[in-house]
Short mmCIF file of C-alpha atoms and ligand atoms in Angstrom, two decimals:
data_model
loop_
_atom_site.label_atom_id
_atom_site.label_comp_id
_atom_site.label_asym_id
_atom_site.label_seq_id
_atom_site.Cartn_x
_atom_site.Cartn_y
_atom_site.Cartn_z
CA MET Q 1 19.29 50.98 -46.07
CA LYS Q 2 15.95 51.74 -44.39
CA THR Q 3 14.14 49.28 -46.66
CA TRP Q 4 16.85 46.72 -45.99
CA LEU Q 5 16.46 47.19 -42.20
CA ARG Q 6 12.70 46.69 -42.49
CA GLU Q 7 13.23 43.43 -44.34
CA LEU Q 8 15.95 42.17 -42.01
CA PRO Q 9 14.44 39.27 -39.96
CA LYS Q 10 14.46 40.82 -36.49
CA VAL Q 11 14.01 39.08 -33.15
CA GLU Q 12 12.77 41.02 -30.14
CA LEU Q 13 13.81 39.86 -26.67
CA HIS Q 14 12.75 42.75 -24.44
CA LEU Q 15 9.17 43.95 -24.75
CA HIS Q 16 6.66 44.68 -21.98
CA ILE Q 17 3.36 43.83 -23.63
CA GLU Q 18 1.54 46.31 -21.36
CA GLY Q 19 3.95 48.93 -22.73
CA SER Q 20 2.67 48.27 -26.25
CA LEU Q 21 -0.75 49.72 -25.34
CA GLU Q 22 -1.31 52.53 -27.85
CA PRO Q 23 -3.60 55.41 -26.76
CA GLU Q 24 -6.27 54.47 -29.33
CA LEU Q 25 -6.61 50.96 -27.88
CA MET Q 26 -6.44 52.42 -24.35
CA PHE Q 27 -9.58 54.46 -25.11
CA ALA Q 28 -11.34 51.53 -26.79
CA LEU Q 29 -10.68 49.23 -23.82
CA ALA Q 30 -11.61 51.95 -21.33
CA ALA Q 31 -14.99 52.25 -23.05
CA ARG Q 32 -15.43 48.46 -23.27
CA ASN Q 33 -14.68 48.01 -19.56
CA ASN Q 34 -16.13 51.22 -18.20
CA VAL Q 35 -12.81 52.45 -16.85
CA SER Q 36 -12.36 56.20 -16.57
CA LEU Q 37 -9.18 57.81 -17.90
CA PRO Q 38 -7.70 61.16 -16.85
CA TYR Q 39 -7.44 62.17 -20.52
CA ALA Q 40 -10.03 63.50 -22.99
CA THR Q 41 -8.20 62.70 -26.22
CA VAL Q 42 -5.47 60.55 -27.75
CA ASP Q 43 -3.37 63.70 -28.21
CA GLU Q 44 -3.66 64.46 -24.49
CA VAL Q 45 -2.36 60.97 -23.70
CA ARG Q 46 0.61 61.40 -26.03
CA ALA Q 47 1.34 64.84 -24.58
CA ALA Q 48 1.57 63.28 -21.11
CA TYR Q 49 4.40 61.00 -22.25
CA ASP Q 50 7.15 63.43 -21.33
CA PHE Q 51 9.21 61.52 -18.79
CA SER Q 52 11.94 62.73 -16.45
CA ASP Q 53 13.07 59.28 -15.29
CA LEU Q 54 11.97 55.64 -14.96
CA GLN Q 55 9.52 56.31 -12.09
CA SER Q 56 7.69 59.08 -13.96
CA PHE Q 57 7.12 56.59 -16.80
CA LEU Q 58 6.10 53.74 -14.49
CA ASP Q 59 3.39 55.93 -12.93
CA LEU Q 60 1.68 56.34 -16.34
CA TYR Q 61 2.43 52.77 -17.40
CA TYR Q 62 0.59 51.32 -14.38
CA GLN Q 63 -2.22 53.83 -14.81
CA GLY Q 64 -2.66 52.97 -18.50
CA MET Q 65 -2.84 49.22 -17.94
CA ARG Q 66 -5.93 49.62 -15.70
CA VAL Q 67 -8.01 49.30 -18.87
CA LEU Q 68 -6.86 45.66 -19.24
CA ARG Q 69 -9.41 43.48 -17.47
CA THR Q 70 -10.37 40.39 -19.46
CA GLU Q 71 -8.73 37.57 -21.36
CA GLN Q 72 -10.01 39.22 -24.56
CA ASP Q 73 -8.30 42.52 -23.61
CA PHE Q 74 -4.90 40.81 -23.26
CA HIS Q 75 -5.49 38.94 -26.51
CA ASP Q 76 -6.36 42.15 -28.39
CA LEU Q 77 -3.42 44.02 -26.88
CA ALA Q 78 -0.92 41.36 -27.96
CA MET Q 79 -2.47 40.86 -31.42
CA ALA Q 80 -2.31 44.60 -32.10
CA TYR Q 81 1.38 44.55 -31.22
CA PHE Q 82 2.19 41.38 -33.18
CA GLU Q 83 0.49 42.83 -36.26
CA ARG Q 84 2.56 46.03 -36.10
CA ALA Q 85 5.74 44.06 -35.36
CA GLN Q 86 5.36 41.65 -38.27
CA ALA Q 87 4.77 44.60 -40.61
CA GLU Q 88 8.20 45.90 -39.56
CA GLY Q 89 9.99 42.63 -40.16
CA VAL Q 90 9.92 41.17 -36.64
CA VAL Q 91 9.80 37.38 -36.89
CA HIS Q 92 9.99 36.37 -33.20
CA VAL Q 93 8.82 38.26 -30.09
CA GLU Q 94 9.60 37.48 -26.44
CA LEU Q 95 6.97 39.36 -24.51
CA SER Q 96 7.04 39.94 -20.79
CA PHE Q 97 4.08 40.82 -18.61
CA ASP Q 98 3.59 41.95 -15.01
CA PRO Q 99 1.01 39.67 -13.34
CA GLN Q 100 1.26 41.47 -9.98
CA ALA Q 101 0.14 44.73 -11.56
CA HIS Q 102 -3.03 42.93 -12.65
CA LEU Q 103 -3.62 40.74 -9.59
CA SER Q 104 -3.57 43.80 -7.33
CA ARG Q 105 -6.46 45.24 -9.40
CA GLY Q 106 -8.46 42.04 -9.03
CA VAL Q 107 -7.52 40.64 -12.47
CA GLU Q 108 -6.71 36.98 -11.95
CA LEU Q 109 -3.80 35.16 -13.64
CA ALA Q 110 -6.10 33.41 -16.11
CA ALA Q 111 -6.82 36.68 -17.96
CA PRO Q 112 -3.25 37.49 -19.03
CA PHE Q 113 -2.13 33.87 -19.39
CA GLU Q 114 -5.10 32.70 -21.45
CA GLY Q 115 -5.38 35.91 -23.48
CA LEU Q 116 -1.66 35.99 -24.32
CA ARG Q 117 -1.58 32.25 -25.04
CA ARG Q 118 -4.37 32.63 -27.61
CA ALA Q 119 -2.71 35.67 -29.22
CA MET Q 120 0.64 33.83 -29.42
CA ARG Q 121 -1.07 30.92 -31.19
CA ASP Q 122 -2.96 33.25 -33.53
CA ALA Q 123 0.25 35.11 -34.46
CA GLU Q 124 1.98 31.88 -35.38
CA ARG Q 125 -0.99 30.71 -37.42
CA ARG Q 126 -1.52 34.02 -39.18
CA TRP Q 127 2.02 35.25 -39.82
CA GLY Q 128 4.34 32.38 -38.95
CA MET Q 129 5.61 34.59 -36.13
CA THR Q 130 7.07 32.71 -33.16
CA THR Q 131 6.90 33.99 -29.59
CA ALA Q 132 8.01 33.29 -26.03
CA LEU Q 133 6.54 34.44 -22.72
CA ILE Q 134 8.39 35.98 -19.77
CA MET Q 135 6.59 36.39 -16.45
CA SER Q 136 8.13 39.37 -14.66
CA PHE Q 137 8.17 40.21 -10.96
CA LEU Q 138 7.83 43.78 -9.69
CA ARG Q 139 11.01 44.57 -7.77
CA ASP Q 140 9.46 47.51 -5.89
CA ARG Q 141 7.10 45.12 -4.11
CA ASP Q 142 7.81 42.62 -1.36
CA ALA Q 143 9.72 39.51 -2.46
CA LEU Q 144 7.09 37.37 -0.74
CA ASP Q 145 4.51 38.77 -3.15
CA ALA Q 146 6.66 37.61 -6.08
CA MET Q 147 7.05 34.17 -4.50
CA ASP Q 148 3.30 33.97 -4.08
CA VAL Q 149 2.75 34.73 -7.79
CA LEU Q 150 5.33 32.16 -8.82
CA GLU Q 151 3.46 29.49 -6.83
CA LYS Q 152 0.05 30.67 -8.08
CA ALA Q 153 1.29 30.40 -11.69
CA ALA Q 154 1.82 26.62 -11.34
CA PRO Q 155 -1.02 25.75 -13.78
CA TYR Q 156 0.76 27.84 -16.42
CA TYR Q 157 4.40 26.75 -16.01
CA GLU Q 158 4.44 25.09 -19.44
CA LEU Q 159 3.59 28.51 -20.92
CA ILE Q 160 6.44 30.35 -19.17
CA ASP Q 161 9.75 30.47 -21.04
CA ALA Q 162 11.47 32.58 -18.37
CA VAL Q 163 10.85 34.74 -15.33
CA GLY Q 164 12.05 38.35 -15.24
CA LEU Q 165 12.48 41.27 -12.85
CA ASP Q 166 11.35 44.82 -13.64
CA SER Q 167 9.86 48.08 -12.31
CA ALA Q 168 11.71 50.67 -10.16
CA GLU Q 169 15.35 49.61 -9.98
CA MET Q 170 17.00 52.03 -7.55
CA GLY Q 171 16.85 50.75 -3.96
CA ASN Q 172 15.54 47.35 -5.09
CA PRO Q 173 18.70 45.30 -5.67
CA PRO Q 174 18.57 41.85 -7.28
CA ALA Q 175 19.49 40.08 -4.02
CA LYS Q 176 16.05 40.97 -2.65
CA PHE Q 177 14.71 38.26 -5.01
CA GLU Q 178 17.29 35.55 -4.35
CA ALA Q 179 14.78 33.05 -2.93
CA VAL Q 180 12.24 33.62 -5.74
CA PHE Q 181 14.83 33.11 -8.45
CA GLU Q 182 16.22 30.07 -6.63
CA ARG Q 183 12.72 28.60 -6.63
CA ALA Q 184 12.32 29.36 -10.37
CA LYS Q 185 15.66 27.66 -11.02
CA ALA Q 186 14.56 24.60 -9.04
CA LEU Q 187 11.45 24.51 -11.22
CA GLY Q 188 13.68 24.52 -14.31
CA ILE Q 189 12.55 27.99 -15.44
CA PRO Q 190 15.22 30.21 -17.09
CA ARG Q 191 15.80 33.64 -15.57
CA VAL Q 192 16.39 37.16 -16.89
CA ALA Q 193 16.41 40.49 -15.01
CA HIS Q 194 16.51 44.22 -15.64
CA ALA Q 195 19.81 45.49 -14.27
CA GLY Q 196 21.95 48.54 -14.89
CA GLU Q 197 19.17 50.57 -16.52
CA GLU Q 198 18.98 53.37 -13.92
CA GLY Q 199 20.82 51.32 -11.31
CA PRO Q 200 24.59 50.85 -10.99
CA ALA Q 201 26.88 48.28 -12.58
CA ALA Q 202 26.96 46.53 -9.18
CA TYR Q 203 23.31 45.50 -9.72
CA ILE Q 204 24.33 43.73 -12.94
CA SER Q 205 27.07 41.78 -11.15
CA GLU Q 206 24.68 40.97 -8.32
CA ALA Q 207 21.99 39.74 -10.74
CA LEU Q 208 24.55 37.43 -12.37
CA ASP Q 209 25.89 36.19 -9.02
CA VAL Q 210 22.70 35.85 -7.01
CA LEU Q 211 19.90 35.34 -9.55
CA ASP Q 212 21.88 33.24 -12.03
CA ILE Q 213 20.33 34.98 -15.03
CA CYS Q 214 21.00 34.05 -18.65
CA ARG Q 215 20.31 37.55 -20.05
CA VAL Q 216 20.62 41.09 -18.71
CA ASP Q 217 17.79 43.45 -19.64
CA HIS Q 218 19.33 46.87 -20.44
CA GLY Q 219 22.73 46.52 -18.74
CA VAL Q 220 23.90 49.83 -20.18
CA ALA Q 221 25.60 50.78 -16.88
CA CYS Q 222 28.13 47.97 -17.36
CA LEU Q 223 30.85 50.30 -18.66
CA GLN Q 224 31.25 51.71 -15.12
CA ASP Q 225 33.04 48.49 -14.11
CA ALA Q 226 35.92 47.11 -16.21
CA ALA Q 227 35.89 43.72 -14.43
CA LEU Q 228 32.17 43.35 -15.19
CA VAL Q 229 32.75 44.25 -18.85
CA GLU Q 230 35.39 41.52 -19.03
CA ARG Q 231 33.01 39.06 -17.38
CA LEU Q 232 30.22 39.88 -19.85
CA ARG Q 233 32.65 39.64 -22.75
CA ALA Q 234 34.06 36.29 -21.66
CA SER Q 235 30.66 34.74 -20.85
CA GLN Q 236 28.85 36.36 -23.83
CA ILE Q 237 25.81 36.83 -21.58
CA PRO Q 238 23.60 39.03 -23.74
CA LEU Q 239 22.36 42.54 -23.02
CA THR Q 240 18.88 43.39 -24.31
CA VAL Q 241 19.46 47.08 -24.98
CA CYS Q 242 16.57 49.49 -25.68
CA PRO Q 243 18.11 52.69 -27.02
CA LEU Q 244 14.94 54.78 -27.57
CA SER Q 245 13.76 53.84 -24.07
CA ASN Q 246 17.07 55.05 -22.63
CA VAL Q 247 16.64 58.42 -24.37
CA ARG Q 248 13.00 58.85 -23.31
CA LEU Q 249 13.74 57.92 -19.67
CA LYS Q 250 16.78 60.20 -19.61
CA VAL Q 251 19.27 57.42 -18.99
CA VAL Q 252 21.14 59.23 -21.77
CA GLU Q 253 20.48 62.74 -23.05
CA GLN Q 254 20.33 61.87 -26.75
CA MET Q 255 20.95 58.95 -29.08
CA THR Q 256 24.43 60.14 -30.02
CA ASP Q 257 25.43 59.95 -26.31
CA HIS Q 258 24.30 56.32 -26.02
CA PRO Q 259 27.09 53.94 -24.89
CA LEU Q 260 26.04 51.25 -27.41
CA PRO Q 261 29.05 51.76 -29.71
CA GLN Q 262 31.49 51.40 -26.79
CA ILE Q 263 29.65 48.38 -25.40
CA ILE Q 264 29.81 46.67 -28.80
CA GLU Q 265 33.44 47.72 -29.22
CA GLN Q 266 34.20 45.86 -25.96
CA GLY Q 267 32.96 42.64 -27.56
CA LEU Q 268 29.74 42.26 -25.56
CA LYS Q 269 26.77 40.38 -26.96
CA VAL Q 270 24.25 43.14 -27.67
CA THR Q 271 20.68 42.98 -29.01
CA LEU Q 272 18.32 45.85 -29.96
CA ASN Q 273 14.81 45.98 -28.50
CA SER Q 274 11.85 48.31 -27.94
CA ASP Q 275 10.97 47.93 -24.19
CA ASP Q 276 7.66 49.88 -24.18
CA PRO Q 277 7.03 50.88 -27.80
CA ALA Q 278 3.77 52.80 -27.22
CA TYR Q 279 5.50 55.06 -24.68
CA PHE Q 280 8.98 55.49 -26.14
CA GLY Q 281 8.42 56.46 -29.76
CA GLY Q 282 8.45 53.22 -31.68
CA GLY Q 283 9.08 49.53 -32.07
CA VAL Q 284 12.07 47.40 -32.96
CA LEU Q 285 12.48 48.87 -36.44
CA ASP Q 286 12.46 52.40 -35.02
CA ASN Q 287 15.24 51.39 -32.62
CA TYR Q 288 17.29 50.01 -35.52
CA LEU Q 289 16.61 53.21 -37.52
CA ALA Q 290 17.59 55.42 -34.57
CA CYS Q 291 20.92 53.58 -34.38
CA LEU Q 292 21.41 53.99 -38.13
CA GLU Q 293 20.86 57.72 -37.81
CA ALA Q 294 23.02 58.18 -34.71
CA PHE Q 295 25.90 55.81 -35.48
CA ASP Q 296 25.78 55.27 -39.26
CA TRP Q 297 26.36 51.53 -38.81
CA ASP Q 298 26.76 49.34 -41.88
CA GLN Q 299 24.79 46.24 -42.85
CA ALA Q 300 27.37 43.93 -41.28
CA MET Q 301 26.85 45.57 -37.87
CA PHE Q 302 23.05 45.28 -38.03
CA LYS Q 303 23.34 41.67 -39.18
CA GLN Q 304 25.57 40.95 -36.20
CA LEU Q 305 23.06 42.48 -33.76
CA ALA Q 306 20.09 40.71 -35.36
CA GLY Q 307 22.08 37.46 -35.32
CA ASN Q 308 22.91 37.89 -31.63
CA ALA Q 309 19.19 37.98 -30.83
CA ILE Q 310 18.59 34.80 -32.86
CA ASP Q 311 21.48 33.12 -30.99
CA VAL Q 312 20.03 33.70 -27.52
CA ALA Q 313 16.25 33.61 -28.06
CA PHE Q 314 14.05 31.06 -26.33
CA MET Q 315 13.17 29.05 -29.44
CA PRO Q 316 13.61 25.52 -30.80
CA GLU Q 317 16.95 24.88 -32.56
CA SER Q 318 15.13 24.23 -35.85
CA ARG Q 319 13.62 27.72 -35.74
CA ARG Q 320 16.99 29.22 -34.76
CA SER Q 321 18.76 27.71 -37.77
CA GLU Q 322 15.90 28.72 -40.08
CA LEU Q 323 16.19 32.34 -38.92
CA HIS Q 324 19.99 32.30 -39.19
CA LYS Q 325 19.60 31.14 -42.80
CA ARG Q 326 17.10 33.90 -43.56
CA LEU Q 327 19.44 36.46 -42.00
CA ALA Q 328 22.44 35.19 -43.97
CA ALA Q 329 20.44 35.57 -47.19
CA CYS Q 330 19.85 39.29 -46.51
N1 LIG I 401 8.50 48.02 -16.80
C1 LIG I 401 8.15 48.41 -18.03
N2 LIG I 401 9.15 49.05 -18.62
C2 LIG I 401 10.20 49.05 -17.76
C3 LIG I 401 11.52 49.54 -17.79
N3 LIG I 401 12.02 50.18 -18.85
N4 LIG I 401 12.28 49.37 -16.70
C4 LIG I 401 11.81 48.75 -15.63
N5 LIG I 401 10.58 48.27 -15.55
C5 LIG I 401 9.77 48.42 -16.60
ZN1 LIG I 402 12.12 46.74 -19.78
#
C-alpha cells in the first residue's frame, strides 16, 4: 500500500513555498547572503519546531524566510521542493508565496516572481511536473497593504493563477479583505483563502460570501455549522486539508482525532496537502501515509481524494484529463 501511495499521481493544492525551506538550505542561504541565524546547528533548528499554535509557528516561519533575498534563492528553494515532491509521486504543485513578508524586508517583487517562474519552467522541463502560482496576502496586516501589493504585481498578472489569504486567522476575518478580493475578481484572477483552520466556521461562510473564493484552504472547522456543511456539499467547493499541519499546530491533538473521516462522510470535496512541509514533518506523501496509518483507508478512498485534487487544480483541461487517465490506471 505504501509503494502504491508513492506511485499514485498526486496533485498538491496547498503549499507555502517558504514553508518548504529545510534547515540545511536555510543555513546555506544564510551563509550565501550573510544573514545571521539564532541557531548553531540543523538539529537546533529542528528542535525549535515544537509549536503550541499557529502564531508560534508563524514567528519561526517569518524568521526562517529572512535568508531568502535574491531571485536565485527563490529559484533554489522551489527547485529543492519540486525535486523532493516529484520523488514522492507529486505530478502538479500549486505553490503560494507571501510577497509582503519579502517586501517588508526590502526584497522586491521581482525576486520571488522571477525566481519562482524560472523554477516552475525548470520543473516542467526536467520532470514534466506542472505547477501553478498563488500570490497570498497576509491577513494580519492592513488591507491597504494587500491592495498595494496587488497593484504592484501588475507586471506579473499573467504568472498569477490565484490570490490567497493566509497568516494569523483569529481576529482577522475575511471581510477585512473584501475590497482587495473584489479588485482581484475584477482583474479576472481566481481567489482562494485560508478559513476555518484556527478560526471558526463563520469565517468559512464569510470567505465564501464576501471573497467569492473557489477553494477553502483548511476549512476543518466546517463541522461546527450544519448549514455550512450542506452548502459545501451542495456546491462541492473543495477544502485543501493539511492533516499533519493540523496536528503540529494543535488544531487537533493527534491524527486519530482529525475530523477528516467525518468531513468526507458528509460528502465534501476534500484534498490532501502539506501546507509547510519543512516545519510539519513531511510532504504530500507523508500526509497520505499519516491518513493510511490513522484511518486505514483503502485504495478507492485515496484515489477519490487524489482525483478531487485533479478536478479542481488550476491546469489546462488537456493536463487534467491526462492525469485522470494516469490515476484511473493505478
Ligand atoms: N502561512 C504559512 N502557513 C500557514 C498556515 N498553516 N496558516 C496560515 N498561514 C500560513
Ligand atoms: Zn496554509
